[in-house]
Amino acid sequence: IANKKGVTPGQLCLTWVIVQGNIVNIPSTKIIKYLEENFGASKIHLDFEELSQFGEITDSIEVID
């Protein structure tokens, strides 16, 4: 998905977290390049198909409390 959209995998993951709405993400970096990438994530749009692909991946992950 990241390659198709021309973004980094990190940006794509940050975008997904932002879209969830019920997750707070606090990215950290000491490198300006990565800080700019993090801000860029807020400008990425995920369509229904892309969100569905993420759902398939996250639904298959077992969470242990």
Coordinates of N, CA and C in Angstrom, one line a residue, residues 1-2 4-8 10-20 36-48 50-51:
I1 N 0.8 -1.2 0.0 CA 0.0 0.0 0.0 C 0.9 1.3 0.0
A2 N 1.9 1.2 0.8 CA 2.8 2.4 0.9 C 3.5 2.7 -0.4
K4 N 2.4 1.9 -3.4 CA 1.3 2.4 -4.3 C 1.0 3.9 -4.1
K5 N 1.0 4.3 -2.8 CA 0.7 5.7 -2.5 C 1.9 6.6 -2.5
G6 N 3.1 6.0 -2.7 CA 4.3 6.9 -2.7 C 4.7 7.5 -1.4
V7 N 4.4 6.7 -0.3 CA 4.7 7.1 1.1 C 5.6 6.1 1.7
T8 N 6.1 6.4 2.9 CA 6.9 5.4 3.6 C 6.0 4.5 4.4
G10 N 6.3 3.8 7.5 CA 6.0 4.5 8.8 C 4.9 5.5 8.6
Q11 N 4.9 6.3 7.5 CA 3.8 7.2 7.3 C 2.4 6.5 7.2
L12 N 2.5 5.4 6.5 CA 1.2 4.7 6.3 C 0.7 4.2 7.6
C13 N 1.6 3.6 8.5 CA 1.1 3.1 9.8 C 0.6 4.3 10.7
L14 N 1.3 5.4 10.6 CA 0.8 6.6 11.4 C -0.5 7.0 10.9
T15 N -0.7 7.0 9.6 CA -2.0 7.4 9.1 C -3.1 6.5 9.6
W16 N -2.8 5.2 9.5 CA -3.8 4.2 10.0 C -4.2 4.5 11.5
V17 N -3.2 4.8 12.3 CA -3.4 5.0 13.7 C -4.3 6.3 13.9
I18 N -4.0 7.3 13.1 CA -4.8 8.6 13.1 C -6.2 8.3 12.8
V19 N -6.5 7.5 11.8 CA -7.8 7.2 11.3 C -8.6 6.4 12.3
Q20 N -8.0 5.6 13.2 CA -8.7 4.8 14.1 C -9.5 5.7 15.1
E36 N 9.6 15.3 9.8 CA 8.8 15.7 8.6 C 7.9 14.6 8.0
E37 N 8.5 13.4 8.0 CA 7.7 12.2 7.6 C 6.5 12.0 8.5
N38 N 6.7 12.2 9.8 CA 5.6 12.0 10.7 C 4.5 13.0 10.5
F39 N 4.8 14.3 10.3 CA 3.8 15.3 10.0 C 3.1 15.0 8.6
G40 N 3.8 14.4 7.7 CA 3.3 14.1 6.4 C 2.2 13.1 6.5
A41 N 2.2 12.2 7.5 CA 1.2 11.2 7.7 C -0.2 11.8 7.8
S42 N -0.3 13.0 8.3 CA -1.7 13.5 8.5 C -2.3 14.0 7.2
K43 N -1.5 14.0 6.1 CA -2.1 14.4 4.8 C -2.4 13.2 3.9
I44 N -2.2 12.0 4.4 CA -2.4 10.8 3.6 C -3.9 10.4 3.7
H45 N -4.5 10.0 2.6 CA -5.9 9.5 2.7 C -5.9 8.0 2.4
L46 N -6.6 7.3 3.3 CA -6.8 5.9 3.0 C -8.2 5.6 2.6
D47 N -8.4 4.9 1.5 CA -9.8 4.7 1.0 C -10.3 3.4 1.7
F48 N -11.5 3.1 1.4 CA -12.2 1.9 2.0 C -11.4 0.6 1.8
E50 N -8.2 0.2 1.1 CA -7.0 0.2 1.9 C -7.2 -0.1 3.4
L51 N -8.3 0.5 3.9 CA -8.6 0.3 5.3 C -9.0 -1.1 5.5

